[in-house]
């Protein structure tokens, strides 16, 4: 019995089968993520550790190698790719598909906490599920208003605290990459003449700064049913804290010099403020962004794996409008979106729909 005769003799079964196929197709269509290109790479976790002023060989020896030793036994790891470059070490973990990614992130963070012996100048490692190599779904620029004369390089904290944090909370956004921003730092500029006058050295000053800028646990005190944890908090947060650090307090035993006359009959008290200038400034910029010849800041958004770009971009537009009319406007800045991946996705969907109509019409005619 051929298929055509069977279909004619049992029309109800054929109609029911067609309706089931249409229903399953509609359900699948709702769950399939809409994006410009399918996910072809494995699930990855990217670990970045910044160490300003370090050479690639130092980054590899002091940071990357130690992290690899702890992470190589992680469950589900398929491949580890490491990169050591100036000022930064990057370790990329590639996992087998099908893993519980939230659990994998937790295990990775726990393994990373085991790594000890980082250089004192190195920052804490950061973990992300996307990197700058991922295709961005949106690009934005920030420029000043006409009456705003503040340098764009000083808006780094605003970009990280206000804008980056808000976009990262959007469901479907995997990461925010910033370009042209700058960070604040507490600078201690030592005067070599004053240092020589007080017969101090730079290593001595650095040693005192490190010793004072620390928090130490002092144990606990039990009082009846209560237990108090004692902690000495000595972190330096303001320029005045740094200026008041005591470098030397001694009685001068020498005579016949200006220095001995200065301290004779009492104790000489030398602080950081006596030998250095302490102020808050911005780090040296290694990159600058411009738009049409005007200083600017830029950032892009990358998607999470499997995210629906159309739904994600819908929420991104809402957040963009909220930021542009709120904190960004108050800061004297203008936010512009210069790239939107959904434009190409919508164009592709329209083309596919058009081809379906043409194909169906031709099939009916033939």
Tab-separated table of C-alpha atoms in Angstrom, residues 59-261:
chain	number	residue	atom	x	y	z
A	59	UNK	CA	53.763	37.004	34.789
A	60	UNK	CA	54.203	33.429	33.574
A	61	UNK	CA	56.456	32.426	36.476
A	62	UNK	CA	54.661	34.152	39.354
A	63	UNK	CA	51.009	33.955	38.269
A	64	UNK	CA	50.110	31.809	35.261
A	65	UNK	CA	52.108	28.698	36.224
A	66	UNK	CA	50.706	28.687	39.776
A	67	UNK	CA	47.140	28.993	38.511
A	68	UNK	CA	47.629	26.204	35.970
A	69	UNK	CA	48.874	23.836	38.662
A	70	UNK	CA	45.681	24.274	40.693
A	71	UNK	CA	43.239	24.328	37.776
A	72	UNK	CA	44.528	21.434	35.683
A	73	UNK	CA	42.675	18.835	37.772
A	74	UNK	CA	39.311	20.625	37.569
A	75	UNK	CA	36.349	18.423	36.679
A	76	UNK	CA	35.320	18.587	33.018
A	77	UNK	CA	38.301	20.609	31.774
A	78	UNK	CA	39.031	19.799	28.153
A	79	UNK	CA	41.831	22.252	27.473
A	80	UNK	CA	43.750	25.037	29.236
A	81	UNK	CA	45.143	27.902	27.172
A	82	UNK	CA	47.381	30.419	28.941
A	83	UNK	CA	48.760	33.751	27.803
A	84	UNK	CA	51.376	35.828	29.590
A	85	UNK	CA	51.829	39.397	28.354
A	86	UNK	CA	52.878	42.762	29.672
A	87	UNK	CA	50.902	43.707	32.800
A	88	UNK	CA	48.494	40.763	32.577
A	89	UNK	CA	48.124	36.985	32.660
A	90	UNK	CA	45.135	35.228	31.056
A	91	UNK	CA	44.133	31.603	31.638
A	92	UNK	CA	41.284	30.227	29.495
A	93	UNK	CA	39.569	27.006	30.588
A	94	UNK	CA	37.622	25.110	27.931
A	95	UNK	CA	35.083	22.564	29.235
A	96	UNK	CA	33.191	19.649	27.778
A	97	UNK	CA	29.571	20.455	26.866
A	98	UNK	CA	26.728	19.324	29.083
A	99	UNK	CA	28.202	20.413	32.421
A	100	UNK	CA	26.342	22.388	35.070
A	101	UNK	CA	28.019	25.714	34.334
A	102	UNK	CA	27.056	27.372	37.635
A	103	UNK	CA	28.627	24.501	39.562
A	104	UNK	CA	31.687	24.658	37.322
A	105	UNK	CA	32.096	28.373	38.052
A	106	UNK	CA	31.915	27.687	41.789
A	107	UNK	CA	34.504	24.902	41.578
A	108	UNK	CA	36.801	27.138	39.521
A	109	UNK	CA	36.570	29.941	42.086
A	110	UNK	CA	37.328	27.500	44.921
A	111	UNK	CA	40.385	26.136	43.103
A	112	UNK	CA	41.575	29.664	42.396
A	113	UNK	CA	41.369	30.538	46.099
A	114	UNK	CA	43.980	27.862	46.790
A	115	UNK	CA	46.614	29.730	44.791
A	116	UNK	CA	48.953	31.597	47.139
A	117	UNK	CA	52.162	33.564	46.827
A	118	UNK	CA	50.949	36.177	44.363
A	119	UNK	CA	53.219	39.237	44.032
A	120	UNK	CA	52.140	42.057	46.337
A	121	UNK	CA	51.711	44.407	43.381
A	122	UNK	CA	49.369	42.025	41.528
A	123	UNK	CA	45.593	42.523	41.552
A	124	UNK	CA	43.081	39.868	42.533
A	125	UNK	CA	42.154	37.472	39.674
A	126	UNK	CA	38.839	38.099	37.934
A	127	UNK	CA	36.640	35.367	36.464
A	128	UNK	CA	34.383	35.820	33.446
A	129	UNK	CA	32.564	33.636	30.941
A	130	UNK	CA	33.316	35.855	27.970
A	131	UNK	CA	36.288	37.809	26.699
A	132	UNK	CA	37.229	40.507	24.235
A	133	UNK	CA	37.552	37.851	21.520
A	134	UNK	CA	33.793	37.174	21.611
A	135	UNK	CA	31.621	38.884	19.037
A	136	UNK	CA	29.938	41.937	20.553
A	137	UNK	CA	26.193	42.336	20.186
A	138	UNK	CA	26.326	46.086	20.844
A	139	UNK	CA	28.874	48.926	20.867
A	140	UNK	CA	28.502	52.245	22.689
A	141	UNK	CA	30.498	55.476	22.946
A	142	UNK	CA	30.539	58.213	25.582
A	143	UNK	CA	31.416	61.814	24.710
A	144	UNK	CA	31.236	65.106	26.603
A	145	UNK	CA	28.581	67.752	26.237
A	146	UNK	CA	29.651	71.152	24.916
A	147	UNK	CA	29.783	72.793	28.347
A	148	UNK	CA	31.723	69.915	29.945
A	149	UNK	CA	35.484	70.511	30.076
A	150	UNK	CA	36.413	67.573	32.316
A	151	UNK	CA	38.938	65.143	30.847
A	152	UNK	CA	37.398	61.938	29.499
A	153	UNK	CA	40.168	59.915	31.134
A	154	UNK	CA	38.813	60.807	34.579
A	155	UNK	CA	35.476	59.070	33.973
A	156	UNK	CA	36.898	55.568	34.441
A	157	UNK	CA	35.358	55.096	37.901
A	158	UNK	CA	31.992	56.322	36.640
A	159	UNK	CA	32.176	53.905	33.710
A	160	UNK	CA	32.977	50.930	35.933
A	161	UNK	CA	30.750	51.711	38.923
A	162	UNK	CA	27.616	53.006	37.183
A	163	UNK	CA	27.510	51.791	33.591
A	164	UNK	CA	29.355	48.470	33.687
A	165	UNK	CA	27.574	47.268	36.814
A	166	UNK	CA	24.127	48.096	35.394
A	167	UNK	CA	24.653	46.327	32.067
A	168	UNK	CA	26.147	43.227	33.695
A	169	UNK	CA	22.875	42.662	35.583
A	170	UNK	CA	20.968	42.172	32.328
A	171	UNK	CA	19.978	38.572	31.684
A	172	UNK	CA	21.866	37.332	28.618
A	173	UNK	CA	24.833	39.736	28.851
A	174	UNK	CA	28.032	37.749	29.315
A	175	UNK	CA	30.443	40.633	29.824
A	176	UNK	CA	31.214	44.325	29.368
A	177	UNK	CA	34.552	45.332	27.809
A	178	UNK	CA	35.745	48.902	28.479
A	179	UNK	CA	38.067	50.930	26.232
A	180	UNK	CA	39.868	54.198	26.921
A	181	UNK	CA	39.071	54.310	30.637
A	182	UNK	CA	41.551	55.103	33.386
A	183	UNK	CA	41.790	54.184	37.079
A	184	UNK	CA	42.517	56.369	40.076
A	185	UNK	CA	45.443	55.618	42.332
A	186	UNK	CA	47.165	57.048	45.378
A	187	UNK	CA	50.562	58.325	44.234
A	188	UNK	CA	53.565	58.825	46.509
A	189	UNK	CA	56.176	60.986	44.709
A	190	UNK	CA	59.425	60.952	46.654
A	191	UNK	CA	61.788	63.927	46.671
A	192	UNK	CA	65.344	62.479	46.421
A	193	UNK	CA	66.929	65.579	48.001
A	194	UNK	CA	64.722	65.359	51.097
A	195	UNK	CA	65.304	61.633	51.232
A	196	UNK	CA	69.069	62.180	51.242
A	197	UNK	CA	68.749	64.927	53.841
A	198	UNK	CA	67.046	62.558	56.279
A	199	UNK	CA	69.410	59.732	55.284
A	200	UNK	CA	66.612	57.410	54.208
A	201	UNK	CA	66.340	55.103	51.220
A	202	UNK	CA	63.476	54.239	48.888
A	203	UNK	CA	63.369	50.571	50.033
A	204	UNK	CA	62.943	51.788	53.621
A	205	UNK	CA	59.997	53.953	52.611
A	206	UNK	CA	58.405	51.112	50.633
A	207	UNK	CA	58.873	48.732	53.551
A	208	UNK	CA	57.130	51.125	55.936
A	209	UNK	CA	54.260	51.682	53.511
A	210	UNK	CA	53.717	47.948	53.149
A	211	UNK	CA	53.912	47.389	56.878
A	212	UNK	CA	51.322	50.077	57.614
A	213	UNK	CA	48.921	49.182	54.796
A	214	UNK	CA	47.723	45.867	56.197
A	215	UNK	CA	44.913	44.308	58.192
A	216	UNK	CA	45.858	41.681	60.775
A	217	UNK	CA	43.618	39.302	62.680
A	218	UNK	CA	44.374	39.410	66.393
A	219	UNK	CA	42.447	36.330	67.478
A	220	UNK	CA	39.284	36.380	69.583
A	221	UNK	CA	38.182	37.241	73.112
A	222	UNK	CA	35.648	35.131	75.004
A	223	UNK	CA	33.489	36.928	77.553
A	224	UNK	CA	30.830	34.707	79.042
A	225	UNK	CA	28.608	33.423	76.267
A	226	UNK	CA	29.905	35.974	73.829
A	227	UNK	CA	32.883	35.790	71.548
A	228	UNK	CA	34.535	38.888	70.078
A	229	UNK	CA	36.827	38.732	67.058
A	230	UNK	CA	39.760	41.145	67.288
A	231	UNK	CA	41.099	42.599	64.067
A	232	UNK	CA	43.627	45.372	63.521
A	233	UNK	CA	42.597	47.453	60.529
A	234	UNK	CA	45.560	49.396	59.178
A	235	UNK	CA	44.588	49.923	55.553
A	236	UNK	CA	45.473	53.319	54.082
A	237	UNK	CA	42.507	54.960	52.389
A	238	UNK	CA	43.300	58.695	52.256
A	239	UNK	CA	46.360	60.806	51.383
A	240	UNK	CA	46.526	62.105	54.959
A	241	UNK	CA	46.846	58.529	56.247
A	242	UNK	CA	49.873	58.018	54.025
A	243	UNK	CA	51.464	61.367	54.879
A	244	UNK	CA	51.298	60.610	58.618
A	245	UNK	CA	53.151	57.289	58.382
A	246	UNK	CA	56.185	57.461	60.640
A	247	UNK	CA	59.451	56.616	58.904
A	248	UNK	CA	61.903	57.408	61.720
A	249	UNK	CA	61.840	58.611	65.297
A	250	UNK	CA	65.293	58.830	66.843
A	251	UNK	CA	67.504	61.069	68.960
A	252	UNK	CA	70.346	62.602	66.997
A	253	UNK	CA	73.789	61.622	68.281
A	254	UNK	CA	75.703	63.622	65.708
A	255	UNK	CA	76.777	67.237	65.993
A	256	UNK	CA	78.229	69.842	63.724
A	257	UNK	CA	75.643	69.407	60.990
A	258	UNK	CA	72.402	71.050	60.075
A	259	UNK	CA	70.595	67.780	60.570
A	260	UNK	CA	71.940	67.281	64.117
A	261	UNK	CA	71.052	70.847	65.079
